[in-house]
Short mmCIF file of C-alpha atoms and ligand atoms in Angstrom, two decimals:
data_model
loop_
_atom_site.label_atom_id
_atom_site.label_comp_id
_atom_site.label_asym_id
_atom_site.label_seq_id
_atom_site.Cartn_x
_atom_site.Cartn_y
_atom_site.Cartn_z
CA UNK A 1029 69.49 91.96 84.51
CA UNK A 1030 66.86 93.26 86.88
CA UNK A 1031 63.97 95.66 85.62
CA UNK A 1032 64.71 99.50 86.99
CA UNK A 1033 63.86 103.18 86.50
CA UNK A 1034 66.38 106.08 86.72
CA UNK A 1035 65.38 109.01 87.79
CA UNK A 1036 67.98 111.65 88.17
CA UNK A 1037 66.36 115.15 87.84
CA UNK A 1038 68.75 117.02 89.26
CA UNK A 1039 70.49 119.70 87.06
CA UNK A 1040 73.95 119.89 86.99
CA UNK A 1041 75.73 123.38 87.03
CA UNK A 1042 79.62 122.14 86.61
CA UNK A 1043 83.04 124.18 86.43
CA UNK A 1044 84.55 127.09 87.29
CA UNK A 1045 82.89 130.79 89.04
CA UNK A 1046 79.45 128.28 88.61
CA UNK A 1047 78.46 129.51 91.67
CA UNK A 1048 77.78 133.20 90.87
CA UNK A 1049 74.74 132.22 88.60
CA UNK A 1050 73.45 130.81 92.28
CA UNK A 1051 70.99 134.28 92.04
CA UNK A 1052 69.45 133.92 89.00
CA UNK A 1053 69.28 130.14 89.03
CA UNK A 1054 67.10 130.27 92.06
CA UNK A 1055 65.40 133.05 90.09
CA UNK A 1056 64.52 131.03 87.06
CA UNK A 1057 63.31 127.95 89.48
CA UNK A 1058 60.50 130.49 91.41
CA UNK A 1059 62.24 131.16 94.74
CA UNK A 1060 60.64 134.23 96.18
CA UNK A 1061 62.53 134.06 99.84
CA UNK A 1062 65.23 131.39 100.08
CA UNK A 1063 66.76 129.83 103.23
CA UNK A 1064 70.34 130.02 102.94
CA UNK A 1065 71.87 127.33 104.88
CA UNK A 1066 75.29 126.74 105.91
CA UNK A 1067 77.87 124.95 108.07
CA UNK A 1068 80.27 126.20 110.69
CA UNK A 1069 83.17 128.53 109.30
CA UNK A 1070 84.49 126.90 106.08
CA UNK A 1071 81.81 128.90 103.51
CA UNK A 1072 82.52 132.30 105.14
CA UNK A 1073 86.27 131.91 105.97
CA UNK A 1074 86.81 131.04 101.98
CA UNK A 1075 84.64 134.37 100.89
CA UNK A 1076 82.18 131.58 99.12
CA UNK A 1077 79.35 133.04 100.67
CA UNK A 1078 80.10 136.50 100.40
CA UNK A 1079 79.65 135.84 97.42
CA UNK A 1080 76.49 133.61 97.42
CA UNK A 1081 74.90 136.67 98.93
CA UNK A 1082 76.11 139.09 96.16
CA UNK A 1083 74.49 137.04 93.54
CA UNK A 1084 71.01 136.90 95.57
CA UNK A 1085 71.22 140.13 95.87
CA UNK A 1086 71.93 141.14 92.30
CA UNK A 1087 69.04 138.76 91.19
CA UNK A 1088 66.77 140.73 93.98
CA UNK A 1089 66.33 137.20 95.19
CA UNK A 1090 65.48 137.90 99.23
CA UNK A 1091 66.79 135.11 101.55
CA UNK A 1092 66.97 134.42 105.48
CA UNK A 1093 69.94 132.73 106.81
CA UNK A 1094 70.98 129.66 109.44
CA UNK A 1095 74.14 128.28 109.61
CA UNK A 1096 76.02 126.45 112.22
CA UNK A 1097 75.49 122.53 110.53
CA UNK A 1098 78.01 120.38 112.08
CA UNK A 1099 79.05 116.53 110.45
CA UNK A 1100 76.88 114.08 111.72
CA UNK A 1101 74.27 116.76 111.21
CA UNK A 1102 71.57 117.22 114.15
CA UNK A 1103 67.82 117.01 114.28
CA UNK A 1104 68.07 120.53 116.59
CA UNK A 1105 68.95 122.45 114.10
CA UNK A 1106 66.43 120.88 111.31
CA UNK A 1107 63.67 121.84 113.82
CA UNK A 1108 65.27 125.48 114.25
CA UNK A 1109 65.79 125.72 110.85
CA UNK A 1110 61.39 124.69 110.23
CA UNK A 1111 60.58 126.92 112.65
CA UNK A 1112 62.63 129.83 110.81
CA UNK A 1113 61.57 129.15 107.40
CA UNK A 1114 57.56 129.23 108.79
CA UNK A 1115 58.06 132.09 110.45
CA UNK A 1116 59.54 133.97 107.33
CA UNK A 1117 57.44 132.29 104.41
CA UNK A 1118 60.46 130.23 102.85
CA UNK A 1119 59.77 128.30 99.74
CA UNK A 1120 63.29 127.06 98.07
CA UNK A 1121 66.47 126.07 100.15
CA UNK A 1122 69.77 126.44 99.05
CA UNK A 1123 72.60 124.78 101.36
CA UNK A 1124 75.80 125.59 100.77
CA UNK A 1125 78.39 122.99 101.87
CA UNK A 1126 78.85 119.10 102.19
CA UNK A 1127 76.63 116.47 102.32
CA UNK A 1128 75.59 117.31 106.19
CA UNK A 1129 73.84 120.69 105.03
CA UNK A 1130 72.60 119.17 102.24
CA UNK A 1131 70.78 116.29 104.46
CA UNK A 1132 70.20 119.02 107.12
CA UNK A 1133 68.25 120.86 104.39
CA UNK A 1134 66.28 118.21 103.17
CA UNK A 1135 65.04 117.30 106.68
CA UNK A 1136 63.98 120.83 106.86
CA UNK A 1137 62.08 120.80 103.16
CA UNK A 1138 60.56 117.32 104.43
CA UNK A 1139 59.60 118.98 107.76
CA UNK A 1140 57.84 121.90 106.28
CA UNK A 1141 55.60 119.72 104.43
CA UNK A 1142 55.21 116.68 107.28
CA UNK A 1143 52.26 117.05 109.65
CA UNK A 1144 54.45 116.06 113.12
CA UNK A 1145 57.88 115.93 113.93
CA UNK A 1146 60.28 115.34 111.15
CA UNK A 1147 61.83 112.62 113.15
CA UNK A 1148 58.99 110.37 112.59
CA UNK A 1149 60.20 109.92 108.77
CA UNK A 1150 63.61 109.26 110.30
CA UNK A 1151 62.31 105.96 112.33
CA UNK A 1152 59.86 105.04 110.19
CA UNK A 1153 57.21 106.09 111.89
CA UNK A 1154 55.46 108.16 109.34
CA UNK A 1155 56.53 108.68 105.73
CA UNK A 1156 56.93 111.87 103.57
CA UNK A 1157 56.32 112.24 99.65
CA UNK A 1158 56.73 116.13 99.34
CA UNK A 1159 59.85 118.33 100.21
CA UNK A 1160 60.59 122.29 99.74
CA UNK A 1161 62.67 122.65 96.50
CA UNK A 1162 66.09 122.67 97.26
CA UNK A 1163 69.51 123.56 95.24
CA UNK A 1164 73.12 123.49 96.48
CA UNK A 1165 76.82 124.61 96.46
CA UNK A 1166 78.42 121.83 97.00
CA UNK A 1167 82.05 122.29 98.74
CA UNK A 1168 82.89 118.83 99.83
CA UNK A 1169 82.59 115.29 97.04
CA UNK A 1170 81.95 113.10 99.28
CA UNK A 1171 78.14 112.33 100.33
CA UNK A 1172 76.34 112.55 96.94
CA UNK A 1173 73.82 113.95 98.66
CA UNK A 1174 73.82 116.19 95.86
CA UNK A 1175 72.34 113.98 93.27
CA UNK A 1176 70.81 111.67 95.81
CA UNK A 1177 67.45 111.12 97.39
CA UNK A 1178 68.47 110.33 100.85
CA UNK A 1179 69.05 112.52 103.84
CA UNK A 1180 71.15 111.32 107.13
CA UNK A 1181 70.35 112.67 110.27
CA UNK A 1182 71.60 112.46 114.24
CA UNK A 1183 69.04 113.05 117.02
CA UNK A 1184 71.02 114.32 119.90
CA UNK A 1185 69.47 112.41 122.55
CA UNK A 1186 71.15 108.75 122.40
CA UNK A 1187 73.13 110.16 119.20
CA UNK A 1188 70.91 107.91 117.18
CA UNK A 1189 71.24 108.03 113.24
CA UNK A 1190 69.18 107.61 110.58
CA UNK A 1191 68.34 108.11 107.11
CA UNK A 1192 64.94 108.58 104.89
CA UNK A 1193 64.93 108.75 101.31
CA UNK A 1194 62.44 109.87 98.85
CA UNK A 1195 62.64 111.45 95.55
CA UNK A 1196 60.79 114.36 96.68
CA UNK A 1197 64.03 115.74 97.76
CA UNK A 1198 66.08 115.48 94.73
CA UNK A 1199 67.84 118.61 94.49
CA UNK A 1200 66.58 121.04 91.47
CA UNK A 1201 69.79 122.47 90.74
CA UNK A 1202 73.86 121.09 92.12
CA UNK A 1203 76.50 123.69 91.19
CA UNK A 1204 79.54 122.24 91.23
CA UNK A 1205 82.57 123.80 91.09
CA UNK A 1206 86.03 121.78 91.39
CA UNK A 1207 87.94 124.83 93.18
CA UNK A 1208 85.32 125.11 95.85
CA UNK A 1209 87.02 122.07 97.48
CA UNK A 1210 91.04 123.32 97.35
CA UNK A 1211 90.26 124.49 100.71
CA UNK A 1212 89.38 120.88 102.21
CA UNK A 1213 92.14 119.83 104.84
CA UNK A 1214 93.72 116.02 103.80
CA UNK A 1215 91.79 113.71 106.00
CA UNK A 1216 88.04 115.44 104.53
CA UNK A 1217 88.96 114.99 100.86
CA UNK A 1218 90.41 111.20 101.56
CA UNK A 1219 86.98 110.64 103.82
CA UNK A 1220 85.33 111.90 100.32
CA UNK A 1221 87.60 109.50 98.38
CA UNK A 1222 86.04 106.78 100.51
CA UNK A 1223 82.76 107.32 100.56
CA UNK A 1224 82.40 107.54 97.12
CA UNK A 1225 83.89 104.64 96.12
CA UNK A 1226 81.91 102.71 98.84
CA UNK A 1227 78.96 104.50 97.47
CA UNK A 1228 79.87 102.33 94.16
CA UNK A 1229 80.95 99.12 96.05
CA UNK A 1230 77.90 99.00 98.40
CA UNK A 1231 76.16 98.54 94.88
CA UNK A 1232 79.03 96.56 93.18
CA UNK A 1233 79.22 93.85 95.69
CA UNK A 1234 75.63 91.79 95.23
CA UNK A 1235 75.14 87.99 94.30
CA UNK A 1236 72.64 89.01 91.41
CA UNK A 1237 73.80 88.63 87.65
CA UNK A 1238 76.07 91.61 87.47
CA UNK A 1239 74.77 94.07 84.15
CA UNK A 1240 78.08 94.44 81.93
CA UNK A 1241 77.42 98.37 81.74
CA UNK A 1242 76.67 98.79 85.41
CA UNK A 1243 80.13 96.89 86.57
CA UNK A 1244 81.97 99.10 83.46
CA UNK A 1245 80.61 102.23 85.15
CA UNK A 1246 81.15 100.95 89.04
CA UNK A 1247 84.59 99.90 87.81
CA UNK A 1248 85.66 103.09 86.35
CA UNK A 1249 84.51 105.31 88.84
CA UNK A 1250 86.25 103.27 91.79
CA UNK A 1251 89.48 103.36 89.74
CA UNK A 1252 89.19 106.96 88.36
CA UNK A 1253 88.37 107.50 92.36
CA UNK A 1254 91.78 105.88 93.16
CA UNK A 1255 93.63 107.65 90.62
CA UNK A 1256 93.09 110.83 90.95
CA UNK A 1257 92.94 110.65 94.83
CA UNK A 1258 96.67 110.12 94.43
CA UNK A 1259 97.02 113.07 92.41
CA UNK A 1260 95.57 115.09 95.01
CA UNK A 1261 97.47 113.67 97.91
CA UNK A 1262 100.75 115.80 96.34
CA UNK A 1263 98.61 118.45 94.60
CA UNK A 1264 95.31 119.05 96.59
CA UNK A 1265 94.70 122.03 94.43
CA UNK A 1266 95.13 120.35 90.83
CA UNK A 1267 91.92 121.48 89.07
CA UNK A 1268 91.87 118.03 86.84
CA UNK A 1269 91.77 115.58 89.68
CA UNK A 1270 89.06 117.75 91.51
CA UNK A 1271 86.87 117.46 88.98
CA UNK A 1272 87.28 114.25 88.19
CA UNK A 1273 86.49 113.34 92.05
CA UNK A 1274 83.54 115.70 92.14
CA UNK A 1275 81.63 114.18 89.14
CA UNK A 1276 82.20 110.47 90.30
CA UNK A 1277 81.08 111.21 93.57
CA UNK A 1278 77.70 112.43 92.34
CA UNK A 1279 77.33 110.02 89.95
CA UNK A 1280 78.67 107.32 92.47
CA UNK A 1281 75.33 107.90 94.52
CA UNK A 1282 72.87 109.27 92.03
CA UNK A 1283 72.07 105.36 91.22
CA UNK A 1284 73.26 105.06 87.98
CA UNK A 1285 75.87 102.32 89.66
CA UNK A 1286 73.31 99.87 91.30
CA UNK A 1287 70.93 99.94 87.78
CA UNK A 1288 70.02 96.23 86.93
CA UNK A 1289 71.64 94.85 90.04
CA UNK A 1290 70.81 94.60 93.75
CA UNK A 1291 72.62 96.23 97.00
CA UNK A 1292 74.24 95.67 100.23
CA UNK A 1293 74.44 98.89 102.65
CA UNK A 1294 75.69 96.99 105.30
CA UNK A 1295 79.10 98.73 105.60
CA UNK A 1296 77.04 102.00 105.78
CA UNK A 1297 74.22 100.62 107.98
CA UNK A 1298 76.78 100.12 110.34
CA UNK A 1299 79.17 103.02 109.62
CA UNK A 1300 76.15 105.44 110.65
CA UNK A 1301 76.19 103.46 113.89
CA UNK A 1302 79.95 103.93 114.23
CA UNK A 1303 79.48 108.26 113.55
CA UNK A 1304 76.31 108.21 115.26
CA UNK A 1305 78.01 106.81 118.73
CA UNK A 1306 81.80 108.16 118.01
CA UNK A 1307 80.94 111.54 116.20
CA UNK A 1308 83.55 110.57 113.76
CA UNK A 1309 83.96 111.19 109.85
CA UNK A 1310 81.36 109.50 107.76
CA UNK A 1311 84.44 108.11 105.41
CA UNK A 1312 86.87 107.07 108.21
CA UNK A 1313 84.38 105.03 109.36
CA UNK A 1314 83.37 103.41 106.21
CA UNK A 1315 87.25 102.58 105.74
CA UNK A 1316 87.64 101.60 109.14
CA UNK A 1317 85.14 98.56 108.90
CA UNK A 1318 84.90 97.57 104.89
CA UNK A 1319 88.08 94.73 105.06
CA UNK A 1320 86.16 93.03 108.01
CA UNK A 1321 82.89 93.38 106.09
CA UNK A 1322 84.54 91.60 103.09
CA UNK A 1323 86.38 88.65 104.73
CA UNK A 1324 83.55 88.05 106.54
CA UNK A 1325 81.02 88.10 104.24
CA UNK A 1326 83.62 86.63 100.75
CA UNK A 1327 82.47 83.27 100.78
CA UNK A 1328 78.30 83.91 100.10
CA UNK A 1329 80.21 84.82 96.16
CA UNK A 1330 83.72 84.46 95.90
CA UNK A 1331 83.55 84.55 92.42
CA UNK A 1332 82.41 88.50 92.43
CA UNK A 1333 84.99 89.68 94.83
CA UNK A 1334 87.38 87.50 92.17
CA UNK A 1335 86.22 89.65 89.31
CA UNK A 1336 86.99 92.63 91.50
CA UNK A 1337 89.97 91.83 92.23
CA UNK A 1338 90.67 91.57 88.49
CA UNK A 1339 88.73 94.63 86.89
CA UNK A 1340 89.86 97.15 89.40
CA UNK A 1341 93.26 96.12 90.40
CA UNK A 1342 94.25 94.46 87.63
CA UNK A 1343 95.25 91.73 89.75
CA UNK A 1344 96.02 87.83 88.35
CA UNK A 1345 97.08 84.22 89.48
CA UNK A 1346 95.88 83.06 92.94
CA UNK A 1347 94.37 83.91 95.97
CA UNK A 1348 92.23 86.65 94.58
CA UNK A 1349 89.55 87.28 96.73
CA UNK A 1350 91.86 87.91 99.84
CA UNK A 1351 94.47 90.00 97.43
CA UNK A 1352 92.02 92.33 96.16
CA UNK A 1353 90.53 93.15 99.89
CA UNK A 1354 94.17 94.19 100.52
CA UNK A 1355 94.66 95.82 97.72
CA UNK A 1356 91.75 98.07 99.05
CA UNK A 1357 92.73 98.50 102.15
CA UNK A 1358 96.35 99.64 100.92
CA UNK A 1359 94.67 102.39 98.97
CA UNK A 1360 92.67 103.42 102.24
CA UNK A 1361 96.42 103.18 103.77
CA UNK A 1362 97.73 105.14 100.89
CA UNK A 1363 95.14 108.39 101.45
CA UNK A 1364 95.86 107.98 105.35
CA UNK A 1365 92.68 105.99 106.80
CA UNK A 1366 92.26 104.13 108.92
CA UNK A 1367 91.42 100.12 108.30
CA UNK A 1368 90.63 99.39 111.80
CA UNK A 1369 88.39 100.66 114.76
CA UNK A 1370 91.24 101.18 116.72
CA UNK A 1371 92.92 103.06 114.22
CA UNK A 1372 90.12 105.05 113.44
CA UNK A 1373 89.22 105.71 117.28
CA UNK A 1374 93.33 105.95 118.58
CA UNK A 1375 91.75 102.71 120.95
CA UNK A 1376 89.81 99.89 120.80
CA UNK A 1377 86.31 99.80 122.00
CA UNK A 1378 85.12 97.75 124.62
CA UNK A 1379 83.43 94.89 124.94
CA UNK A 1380 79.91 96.63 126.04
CA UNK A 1381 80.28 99.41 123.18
CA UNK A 1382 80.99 96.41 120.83
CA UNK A 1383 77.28 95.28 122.08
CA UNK A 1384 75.76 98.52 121.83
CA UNK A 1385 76.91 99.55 118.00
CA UNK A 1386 75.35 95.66 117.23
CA UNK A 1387 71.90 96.48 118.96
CA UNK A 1388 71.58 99.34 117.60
CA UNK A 1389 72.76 98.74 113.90
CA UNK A 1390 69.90 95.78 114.42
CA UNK A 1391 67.03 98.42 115.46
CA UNK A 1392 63.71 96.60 115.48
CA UNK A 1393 65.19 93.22 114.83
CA UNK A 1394 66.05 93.86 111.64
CA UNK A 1395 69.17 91.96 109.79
CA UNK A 1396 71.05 94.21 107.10
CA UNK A 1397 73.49 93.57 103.79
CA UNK A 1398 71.85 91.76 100.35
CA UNK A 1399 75.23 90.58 99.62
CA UNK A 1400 74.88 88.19 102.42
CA UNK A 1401 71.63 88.30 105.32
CA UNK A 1402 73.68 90.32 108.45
CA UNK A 1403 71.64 89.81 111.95
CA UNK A 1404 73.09 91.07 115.06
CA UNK A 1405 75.28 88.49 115.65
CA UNK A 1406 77.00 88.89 112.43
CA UNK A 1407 77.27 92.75 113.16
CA UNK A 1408 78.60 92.13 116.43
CA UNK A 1409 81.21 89.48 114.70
CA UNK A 1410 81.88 92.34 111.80
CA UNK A 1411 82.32 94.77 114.36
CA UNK A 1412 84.60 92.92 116.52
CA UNK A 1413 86.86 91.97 113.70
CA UNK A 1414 87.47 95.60 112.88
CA UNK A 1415 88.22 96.15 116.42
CA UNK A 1416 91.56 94.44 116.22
O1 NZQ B 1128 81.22 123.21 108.66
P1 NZQ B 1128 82.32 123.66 107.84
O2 NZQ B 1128 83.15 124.70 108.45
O3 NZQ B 1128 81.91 124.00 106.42
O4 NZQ B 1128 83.36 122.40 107.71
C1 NZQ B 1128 83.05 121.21 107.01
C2 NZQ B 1128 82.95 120.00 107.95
O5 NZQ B 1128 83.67 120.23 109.13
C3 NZQ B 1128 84.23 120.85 106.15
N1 NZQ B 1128 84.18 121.41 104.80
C4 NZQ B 1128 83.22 121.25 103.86
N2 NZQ B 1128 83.58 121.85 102.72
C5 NZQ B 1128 84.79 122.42 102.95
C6 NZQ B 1128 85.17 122.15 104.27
N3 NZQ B 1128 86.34 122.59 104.81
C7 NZQ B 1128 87.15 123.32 104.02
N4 NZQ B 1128 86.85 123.60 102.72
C8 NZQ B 1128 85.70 123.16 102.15
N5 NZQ B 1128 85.46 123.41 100.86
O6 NZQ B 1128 84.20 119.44 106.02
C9 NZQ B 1128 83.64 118.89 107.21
C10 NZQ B 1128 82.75 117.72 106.84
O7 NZQ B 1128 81.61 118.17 106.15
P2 NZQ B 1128 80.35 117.19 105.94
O8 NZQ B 1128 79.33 117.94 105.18
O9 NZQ B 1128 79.98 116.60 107.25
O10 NZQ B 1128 80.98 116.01 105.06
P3 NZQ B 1128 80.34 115.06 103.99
O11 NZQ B 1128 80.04 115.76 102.73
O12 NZQ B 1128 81.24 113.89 103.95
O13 NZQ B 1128 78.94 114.62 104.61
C11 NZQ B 1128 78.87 113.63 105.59
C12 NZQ B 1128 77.44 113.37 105.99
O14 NZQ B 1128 76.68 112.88 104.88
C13 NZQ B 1128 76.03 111.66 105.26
C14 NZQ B 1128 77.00 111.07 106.24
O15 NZQ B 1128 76.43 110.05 107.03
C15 NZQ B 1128 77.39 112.28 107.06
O16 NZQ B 1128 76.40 112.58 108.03
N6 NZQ B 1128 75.71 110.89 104.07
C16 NZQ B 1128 74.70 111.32 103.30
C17 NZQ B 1128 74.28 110.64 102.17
C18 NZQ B 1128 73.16 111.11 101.34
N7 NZQ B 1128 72.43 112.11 101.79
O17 NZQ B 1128 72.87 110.58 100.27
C19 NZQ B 1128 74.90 109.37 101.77
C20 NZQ B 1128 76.20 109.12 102.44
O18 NZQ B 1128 76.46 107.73 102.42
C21 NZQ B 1128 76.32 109.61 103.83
O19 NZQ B 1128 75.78 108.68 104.76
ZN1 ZN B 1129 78.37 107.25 102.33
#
């Protein structure tokens, strides 16, 4: 059992018509002018923020707007959305959507306070320790971005993407409401379904001593994950199941699942590579490569991906390792995703774009994954057994 700290200071506003005490929410946390940031059409075609604005309004809270985030959200639109909140003296951010205007917003609270270009943060260059306050409406469980302290961003130019996390972005207030998300088509609510439980496996899956209440928490989640994502595949608007899903996705990626044991990250680290070059759905792409990750990657602990195969899938007798990687990549099957590059991409990539997504997954030399050491080669290898 490693030493840790938990922090999760975000407050959680959970259940139904939550979102009409967004006014005087923001009220009771200081706002004075709020940025009010949204995606493309999803939040205005569902009357959500028609009503967002009628509860700022009725809590005389004054707000400036930008919307127009897409997935994969760009550095652009951070910078237009810094350069907006200067010019009108904003000091809270609320997003209202999925996890890309949640990250979108925190790279505009992190700009406001960075001397330079936000960017910087993103490669490392420079580092960032205070952010804007932020608060959200969260339409899409998915990301965790809601409860996290991380913020994902594409930079047009070479569609490079990258993440920065600090605590000073930890949202002051999530409102979460279950029926926000009946209006998700299929394939976003089973890309949700898979990043959360990857959020919990990229934290499951480490060679340390697991900690019996970590693995009990990872282990229900993934299966509560599983089980109510088949609920929803018949009965997308069944308030039960949403729920469920919506609270294990934020507490999927708030940390509580990696406390007392290490981490891996390498399906993610080279996910983002996968969305950053393909513009594809965060979750397909995490689906599309986590079988190829596992077999190749098994043998540095057999033993954990045994106990996996036990505690979630209930599975027994031989072969388990193997069995229980199947057994995941059914359920990906069963919520229509894709378990292969070509499946996610409708082709295979090529040889050369099989070299690019290595060298740049292995930016500045670096290797990736603490369930087993990943350097470029091994990406490349990963990469080109998901391509088949
Ligand atoms: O733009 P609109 O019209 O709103 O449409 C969105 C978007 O096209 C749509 N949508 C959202 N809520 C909806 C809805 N459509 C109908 N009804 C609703 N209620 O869904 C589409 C996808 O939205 P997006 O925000 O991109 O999805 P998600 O929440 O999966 O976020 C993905 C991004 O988060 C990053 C990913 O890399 C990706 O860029 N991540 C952020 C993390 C973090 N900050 O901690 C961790 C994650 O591992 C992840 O990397
Ligand atoms: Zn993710």
């Amino acid at each position: 059992m490693n030493n840790f700290e938990f922090y999760a200071p975000t407050r959680i506003v959970f259940g139904k018509d939550s979102e009409c005490q967004v006014g005087s929410l923001l009220k009771e946390h200081g706002a004075t002018k709020v940025l009010l940031h949204f995606g493309g059409q999803s939040a205005e075609k569902s009357g959500l923020l028609g009503r967002v604005r009628q509860s700022l309004k009725d809590s005389n809270v004054d707000f400036v707007e930008l919307g127009g985030v897409v997935p994969n959200p760009r550095l652009s639109l951070a910078h237009k959305g810094i350069e907006l909140c200067k010019a009108e003296g904003v000091d809270f951010i609320l997003s209202v959507g999925g996890g890309s205007v949640i990250d979108s917003s925190k790279a505009i609270g992190w700009g406001l306070c960075y001397d330079g270009d936000v960017w910087d943060i993103y490669t490392g260059v420079g580092t960032c320790h205070t952010c804007v306050p932020q608060a959200c409406i969260l339409t899409l469980a998915a990301a965790g971005s809601e409860m996290s302290n991380g913020s994902v961003i594409t930079k047009e130019e070479g569609m490079l993407k990258r993440s920065y996390s600090d605590d000073s972005c930890r949202l002051k207030f999530s409102i979460l409401n279950p029926e926000l998300t009946y209006t998700l088509p299929e394939y976003q609510t089973s890309c949700g379904i898979v990043d959360i439980i990857m959020h919990t496996m990229e934290r499951y899956f480490t060679t340390d001593e697991p900690m019996m209440m970590t693995d009990a928490i990872s282990e229900g989640i993934i299966r509560n994950v599983m089980a109510n994502g088949a609920i929803l595949m018949k009965d997308p608007t069944n308030y039960n199941a949403r729920g469920e899903i919506m609270w294990s996705g934020s507490l999927s990626h708030n940390d509580l699942t990696g406390l007392g044991v290490g981490s891996d990250w390498s399906t993610h680290e080279m996910e983002h590579e996968l969305s950053g070059l393909f513009d594809v759905a965060h979750g397909a792409g995490l689906a599309a490569i986590w079988g190829s990750w596992a077999r190749f990657v098994y043998d540095a602990k057999p033993e954990r991906f045994e106990t996996f195969a036990k505690n979630v899938f209930g599975l027994t007798g031989d072969n388990l390792v193997i069995r229980g990687i199947e057994a995941m990549e059914a359920f990906f099957h069963s919520v229509n995703m894709p378990i292969s590059i070509p499946e996610l991409l409708g082709r295979p990539v090529t040889e050369a774009e099989l070299d690019e997504l290595a060298r740049k997954c292995a930016y500045g030399g670096r290797s990736i994954g603490g369930f087993k050491s990943l350097p470029e080669s091994s990406m490349r290898a990963i990469y080109a057994m998901a391509n088949k």
